[in-house]
Amino acid sequence: VEESPSVLLAGMAGSHLPIAVAHGEGRAEFARAEGATQCDAGGAIALRYLENDLSVAQRYPANP
C-alpha cells in the first residue's frame, strides 16, 4: 500500500496485502503518455502489484 489520500487505506501505507485478482482488473489507460507519471507524482496511486520478493512488479503475470 502506497501513501495516498485514500480514506479506505488510511494508516496502511507500507502494508502488503495478498489479494487475488483476475488479470486485467485495475488496468488504467491514459490519453497521454505522461498520465501515469503525473498520477504517481501526485500521490494518486494507492496500490501496486508486488513480486514474491516484495519488489514492485513491472511485467505480466505479476502485474497484469
PDB file of N, CA and C in Angstrom:
ATOM      1  N   VAL A   1       0.857  -1.177   0.000  1.00  0.00           N
ATOM      2  CA  VAL A   1       0.000   0.000   0.000  1.00  0.00           C
ATOM      3  C   VAL A   1       0.900   1.237   0.000  1.00  0.00           C
ATOM      4  N   GLU A   2       0.625   2.158  -0.902  1.00  0.00           N
ATOM      5  CA  GLU A   2       1.385   3.401  -1.017  1.00  0.00           C
ATOM      6  C   GLU A   2       0.768   4.483  -0.126  1.00  0.00           C
ATOM      7  N   GLU A   3       1.550   5.534   0.168  1.00  0.00           N
ATOM      8  CA  GLU A   3       0.989   6.718   0.828  1.00  0.00           C
ATOM      9  C   GLU A   3      -0.027   7.320  -0.135  1.00  0.00           C
ATOM     10  N   SER A   4      -1.222   7.609   0.332  1.00  0.00           N
ATOM     11  CA  SER A   4      -2.238   8.206  -0.533  1.00  0.00           C
ATOM     12  C   SER A   4      -3.306   8.864   0.335  1.00  0.00           C
ATOM     13  N   PRO A   5      -4.126   9.727  -0.283  1.00  0.00           N
ATOM     14  CA  PRO A   5      -5.213  10.352   0.470  1.00  0.00           C
ATOM     15  C   PRO A   5      -6.437   9.441   0.623  1.00  0.00           C
ATOM     16  N   SER A   6      -6.321   8.173   0.262  1.00  0.00           N
ATOM     17  CA  SER A   6      -7.454   7.249   0.320  1.00  0.00           C
ATOM     18  C   SER A   6      -7.932   7.037   1.755  1.00  0.00           C
ATOM     19  N   VAL A   7      -9.197   7.312   2.003  1.00  0.00           N
ATOM     20  CA  VAL A   7      -9.790   7.100   3.320  1.00  0.00           C
ATOM     21  C   VAL A   7      -9.826   5.605   3.645  1.00  0.00           C
ATOM     22  N   LEU A   8     -10.071   4.782   2.647  1.00  0.00           N
ATOM     23  CA  LEU A   8     -10.163   3.336   2.862  1.00  0.00           C
ATOM     24  C   LEU A   8      -8.827   2.705   3.238  1.00  0.00           C
ATOM     25  N   LEU A   9      -7.714   3.345   2.856  1.00  0.00           N
ATOM     26  CA  LEU A   9      -6.394   2.787   3.124  1.00  0.00           C
ATOM     27  C   LEU A   9      -5.620   3.593   4.166  1.00  0.00           C
ATOM     28  N   ALA A  10      -6.303   4.473   4.893  1.00  0.00           N
ATOM     29  CA  ALA A  10      -5.654   5.319   5.897  1.00  0.00           C
ATOM     30  C   ALA A  10      -4.909   4.474   6.921  1.00  0.00           C
ATOM     31  N   GLY A  11      -3.656   4.825   7.167  1.00  0.00           N
ATOM     32  CA  GLY A  11      -2.841   4.133   8.155  1.00  0.00           C
ATOM     33  C   GLY A  11      -2.264   2.813   7.674  1.00  0.00           C
ATOM     34  N   MET A  12      -2.446   2.487   6.402  1.00  0.00           N
ATOM     35  CA  MET A  12      -1.988   1.188   5.898  1.00  0.00           C
ATOM     36  C   MET A  12      -0.760   1.274   4.999  1.00  0.00           C
ATOM     37  N   ALA A  13      -0.185   2.474   4.811  1.00  0.00           N
ATOM     38  CA  ALA A  13       0.981   2.622   3.936  1.00  0.00           C
ATOM     39  C   ALA A  13       2.081   1.664   4.373  1.00  0.00           C
ATOM     40  N   GLY A  14       2.664   0.991   3.396  1.00  0.00           N
ATOM     41  CA  GLY A  14       3.717   0.025   3.671  1.00  0.00           C
ATOM     42  C   GLY A  14       3.211  -1.389   3.894  1.00  0.00           C
ATOM     43  N   SER A  15       1.904  -1.554   3.990  1.00  0.00           N
ATOM     44  CA  SER A  15       1.331  -2.891   4.188  1.00  0.00           C
ATOM     45  C   SER A  15       1.407  -3.698   2.897  1.00  0.00           C
ATOM     46  N   HIS A  16       1.480  -5.019   3.038  1.00  0.00           N
ATOM     47  CA  HIS A  16       1.462  -5.934   1.895  1.00  0.00           C
ATOM     48  C   HIS A  16       0.222  -6.801   2.035  1.00  0.00           C
ATOM     49  N   LEU A  17      -0.696  -6.698   1.086  1.00  0.00           N
ATOM     50  CA  LEU A  17      -1.964  -7.406   1.154  1.00  0.00           C
ATOM     51  C   LEU A  17      -2.039  -8.480   0.075  1.00  0.00           C
ATOM     52  N   PRO A  18      -2.215  -9.737   0.446  1.00  0.00           N
ATOM     53  CA  PRO A  18      -2.399 -10.764  -0.579  1.00  0.00           C
ATOM     54  C   PRO A  18      -3.830 -10.705  -1.114  1.00  0.00           C
ATOM     55  N   ILE A  19      -3.981 -10.232  -2.340  1.00  0.00           N
ATOM     56  CA  ILE A  19      -5.299 -10.064  -2.935  1.00  0.00           C
ATOM     57  C   ILE A  19      -5.328 -10.802  -4.269  1.00  0.00           C
ATOM     58  N   ALA A  20      -6.241 -11.737  -4.414  1.00  0.00           N
ATOM     59  CA  ALA A  20      -6.392 -12.461  -5.679  1.00  0.00           C
ATOM     60  C   ALA A  20      -7.235 -11.633  -6.636  1.00  0.00           C
ATOM     61  N   VAL A  21      -6.739 -11.426  -7.839  1.00  0.00           N
ATOM     62  CA  VAL A  21      -7.483 -10.682  -8.858  1.00  0.00           C
ATOM     63  C   VAL A  21      -7.410 -11.429 -10.179  1.00  0.00           C
ATOM     64  N   ALA A  22      -8.390 -11.206 -11.017  1.00  0.00           N
ATOM     65  CA  ALA A  22      -8.340 -11.725 -12.380  1.00  0.00           C
ATOM     66  C   ALA A  22      -7.479 -10.761 -13.187  1.00  0.00           C
ATOM     67  N   HIS A  23      -6.616 -11.290 -14.023  1.00  0.00           N
ATOM     68  CA  HIS A  23      -5.731 -10.418 -14.801  1.00  0.00           C
ATOM     69  C   HIS A  23      -6.543  -9.445 -15.645  1.00  0.00           C
ATOM     70  N   GLY A  24      -6.124  -8.196 -15.622  1.00  0.00           N
ATOM     71  CA  GLY A  24      -6.814  -7.145 -16.354  1.00  0.00           C
ATOM     72  C   GLY A  24      -7.607  -6.228 -15.444  1.00  0.00           C
ATOM     73  N   GLU A  25      -7.917  -6.659 -14.223  1.00  0.00           N
ATOM     74  CA  GLU A  25      -8.636  -5.792 -13.291  1.00  0.00           C
ATOM     75  C   GLU A  25      -7.685  -4.699 -12.809  1.00  0.00           C
ATOM     76  N   GLY A  26      -8.210  -3.515 -12.634  1.00  0.00           N
ATOM     77  CA  GLY A  26      -7.389  -2.417 -12.149  1.00  0.00           C
ATOM     78  C   GLY A  26      -6.523  -1.791 -13.226  1.00  0.00           C
ATOM     79  N   ARG A  27      -6.715  -2.202 -14.443  1.00  0.00           N
ATOM     80  CA  ARG A  27      -5.900  -1.686 -15.541  1.00  0.00           C
ATOM     81  C   ARG A  27      -6.317  -0.256 -15.861  1.00  0.00           C
ATOM     82  N   ALA A  28      -5.337   0.624 -15.901  1.00  0.00           N
ATOM     83  CA  ALA A  28      -5.604   2.027 -16.215  1.00  0.00           C
ATOM     84  C   ALA A  28      -4.986   2.370 -17.563  1.00  0.00           C
ATOM     85  N   GLU A  29      -5.703   3.114 -18.361  1.00  0.00           N
ATOM     86  CA  GLU A  29      -5.186   3.592 -19.639  1.00  0.00           C
ATOM     87  C   GLU A  29      -5.280   5.110 -19.628  1.00  0.00           C
ATOM     88  N   PHE A  30      -4.226   5.759 -20.107  1.00  0.00           N
ATOM     89  CA  PHE A  30      -4.145   7.212 -20.091  1.00  0.00           C
ATOM     90  C   PHE A  30      -4.137   7.750 -21.514  1.00  0.00           C
ATOM     91  N   ALA A  31      -4.762   8.898 -21.714  1.00  0.00           N
ATOM     92  CA  ALA A  31      -4.820   9.519 -23.036  1.00  0.00           C
ATOM     93  C   ALA A  31      -3.438   9.983 -23.488  1.00  0.00           C
ATOM     94  N   ARG A  32      -2.609  10.402 -22.531  1.00  0.00           N
ATOM     95  CA  ARG A  32      -1.256  10.866 -22.852  1.00  0.00           C
ATOM     96  C   ARG A  32      -0.245  10.025 -22.092  1.00  0.00           C
ATOM     97  N   ALA A  33       0.940   9.872 -22.654  1.00  0.00           N
ATOM     98  CA  ALA A  33       1.993   9.035 -22.061  1.00  0.00           C
ATOM     99  C   ALA A  33       2.377   9.502 -20.659  1.00  0.00           C
ATOM    100  N   GLU A  34       2.317  10.784 -20.395  1.00  0.00           N
ATOM    101  CA  GLU A  34       2.736  11.300 -19.085  1.00  0.00           C
ATOM    102  C   GLU A  34       1.661  11.142 -18.005  1.00  0.00           C
ATOM    103  N   GLY A  35       0.506  10.632 -18.355  1.00  0.00           N
ATOM    104  CA  GLY A  35      -0.589  10.479 -17.392  1.00  0.00           C
ATOM    105  C   GLY A  35      -0.220   9.632 -16.190  1.00  0.00           C
ATOM    106  N   ALA A  36       0.413   8.493 -16.405  1.00  0.00           N
ATOM    107  CA  ALA A  36       0.801   7.615 -15.295  1.00  0.00           C
ATOM    108  C   ALA A  36       1.834   8.290 -14.405  1.00  0.00           C
ATOM    109  N   THR A  37       2.778   8.994 -15.009  1.00  0.00           N
ATOM    110  CA  THR A  37       3.808   9.699 -14.240  1.00  0.00           C
ATOM    111  C   THR A  37       3.178  10.788 -13.382  1.00  0.00           C
ATOM    112  N   GLN A  38       2.217  11.511 -13.927  1.00  0.00           N
ATOM    113  CA  GLN A  38       1.530  12.560 -13.173  1.00  0.00           C
ATOM    114  C   GLN A  38       0.737  11.973 -12.013  1.00  0.00           C
ATOM    115  N   CYS A  39       0.088  10.846 -12.224  1.00  0.00           N
ATOM    116  CA  CYS A  39      -0.652  10.189 -11.141  1.00  0.00           C
ATOM    117  C   CYS A  39       0.294   9.773 -10.023  1.00  0.00           C
ATOM    118  N   ASP A  40       1.423   9.206 -10.393  1.00  0.00           N
ATOM    119  CA  ASP A  40       2.404   8.766  -9.408  1.00  0.00           C
ATOM    120  C   ASP A  40       2.946   9.960  -8.624  1.00  0.00           C
ATOM    121  N   ALA A  41       3.341  11.017  -9.317  1.00  0.00           N
ATOM    122  CA  ALA A  41       3.892  12.208  -8.666  1.00  0.00           C
ATOM    123  C   ALA A  41       2.859  12.891  -7.774  1.00  0.00           C
ATOM    124  N   GLY A  42       1.586  12.801  -8.133  1.00  0.00           N
ATOM    125  CA  GLY A  42       0.521  13.440  -7.362  1.00  0.00           C
ATOM    126  C   GLY A  42      -0.025  12.587  -6.230  1.00  0.00           C
ATOM    127  N   GLY A  43       0.547  11.410  -6.011  1.00  0.00           N
ATOM    128  CA  GLY A  43       0.091  10.548  -4.923  1.00  0.00           C
ATOM    129  C   GLY A  43      -1.234   9.864  -5.196  1.00  0.00           C
ATOM    130  N   ALA A  44      -1.600   9.737  -6.484  1.00  0.00           N
ATOM    131  CA  ALA A  44      -2.892   9.145  -6.828  1.00  0.00           C
ATOM    132  C   ALA A  44      -2.841   7.629  -7.011  1.00  0.00           C
ATOM    133  N   ILE A  45      -1.674   7.033  -6.881  1.00  0.00           N
ATOM    134  CA  ILE A  45      -1.557   5.578  -6.984  1.00  0.00           C
ATOM    135  C   ILE A  45      -1.528   5.019  -5.569  1.00  0.00           C
ATOM    136  N   ALA A  46      -2.594   4.330  -5.192  1.00  0.00           N
ATOM    137  CA  ALA A  46      -2.733   3.845  -3.816  1.00  0.00           C
ATOM    138  C   ALA A  46      -2.199   2.432  -3.622  1.00  0.00           C
ATOM    139  N   LEU A  47      -2.267   1.605  -4.657  1.00  0.00           N
ATOM    140  CA  LEU A  47      -1.840   0.205  -4.550  1.00  0.00           C
ATOM    141  C   LEU A  47      -0.956  -0.158  -5.732  1.00  0.00           C
ATOM    142  N   ARG A  48      -0.008  -1.069  -5.503  1.00  0.00           N
ATOM    143  CA  ARG A  48       0.854  -1.563  -6.577  1.00  0.00           C
ATOM    144  C   ARG A  48       0.937  -3.077  -6.489  1.00  0.00           C
ATOM    145  N   TYR A  49       1.098  -3.723  -7.618  1.00  0.00           N
ATOM    146  CA  TYR A  49       1.339  -5.164  -7.645  1.00  0.00           C
ATOM    147  C   TYR A  49       2.788  -5.412  -7.235  1.00  0.00           C
ATOM    148  N   LEU A  50       3.016  -6.480  -6.447  1.00  0.00           N
ATOM    149  CA  LEU A  50       4.361  -6.824  -5.989  1.00  0.00           C
ATOM    150  C   LEU A  50       4.762  -8.212  -6.460  1.00  0.00           C
ATOM    151  N   GLU A  51       6.077  -8.407  -6.583  1.00  0.00           N
ATOM    152  CA  GLU A  51       6.647  -9.726  -6.830  1.00  0.00           C
ATOM    153  C   GLU A  51       6.713 -10.455  -5.489  1.00  0.00           C
ATOM    154  N   ASN A  52       7.059 -11.736  -5.508  1.00  0.00           N
ATOM    155  CA  ASN A  52       7.179 -12.503  -4.263  1.00  0.00           C
ATOM    156  C   ASN A  52       8.241 -11.945  -3.327  1.00  0.00           C
ATOM    157  N   ASP A  53       9.259 -11.250  -3.876  1.00  0.00           N
ATOM    158  CA  ASP A  53      10.311 -10.658  -3.043  1.00  0.00           C
ATOM    159  C   ASP A  53       9.946  -9.248  -2.571  1.00  0.00           C
ATOM    160  N   LEU A  54       8.702  -8.825  -2.803  1.00  0.00           N
ATOM    161  CA  LEU A  54       8.119  -7.536  -2.412  1.00  0.00           C
ATOM    162  C   LEU A  54       8.622  -6.350  -3.232  1.00  0.00           C
ATOM    163  N   SER A  55       9.346  -6.600  -4.333  1.00  0.00           N
ATOM    164  CA  SER A  55       9.705  -5.510  -5.242  1.00  0.00           C
ATOM    165  C   SER A  55       8.478  -5.207  -6.114  1.00  0.00           C
ATOM    166  N   VAL A  56       8.400  -3.981  -6.629  1.00  0.00           N
ATOM    167  CA  VAL A  56       7.262  -3.588  -7.460  1.00  0.00           C
ATOM    168  C   VAL A  56       7.294  -4.388  -8.762  1.00  0.00           C
ATOM    169  N   ALA A  57       6.198  -5.056  -9.071  1.00  0.00           N
ATOM    170  CA  ALA A  57       6.097  -5.865 -10.290  1.00  0.00           C
ATOM    171  C   ALA A  57       5.984  -4.953 -11.504  1.00  0.00           C
ATOM    172  N   GLN A  58       6.779  -5.232 -12.509  1.00  0.00           N
ATOM    173  CA  GLN A  58       6.782  -4.421 -13.721  1.00  0.00           C
ATOM    174  C   GLN A  58       6.135  -5.120 -14.909  1.00  0.00           C
ATOM    175  N   ARG A  59       6.094  -6.463 -14.878  1.00  0.00           N
ATOM    176  CA  ARG A  59       5.632  -7.208 -16.049  1.00  0.00           C
ATOM    177  C   ARG A  59       4.611  -8.282 -15.691  1.00  0.00           C
ATOM    178  N   TYR A  60       3.897  -8.713 -16.713  1.00  0.00           N
ATOM    179  CA  TYR A  60       2.978  -9.836 -16.619  1.00  0.00           C
ATOM    180  C   TYR A  60       3.785 -11.091 -16.298  1.00  0.00           C
ATOM    181  N   PRO A  61       3.334 -12.002 -15.496  1.00  0.00           N
ATOM    182  CA  PRO A  61       1.986 -12.142 -14.956  1.00  0.00           C
ATOM    183  C   PRO A  61       1.791 -11.479 -13.598  1.00  0.00           C
ATOM    184  N   ALA A  62       2.875 -11.066 -12.928  1.00  0.00           N
ATOM    185  CA  ALA A  62       2.710 -10.463 -11.602  1.00  0.00           C
ATOM    186  C   ALA A  62       1.991  -9.122 -11.674  1.00  0.00           C
ATOM    187  N   ASN A  63       2.161  -8.401 -12.766  1.00  0.00           N
ATOM    188  CA  ASN A  63       1.474  -7.132 -12.967  1.00  0.00           C
ATOM    189  C   ASN A  63       0.679  -7.237 -14.264  1.00  0.00           C
ATOM    190  N   PRO A  64      -0.615  -7.536 -14.132  1.00  0.00           N
ATOM    191  CA  PRO A  64      -1.421  -7.730 -15.342  1.00  0.00           C
ATOM    192  C   PRO A  64      -1.579  -6.452 -16.118  1.00  0.00           C
TER     193      PRO A  64
END
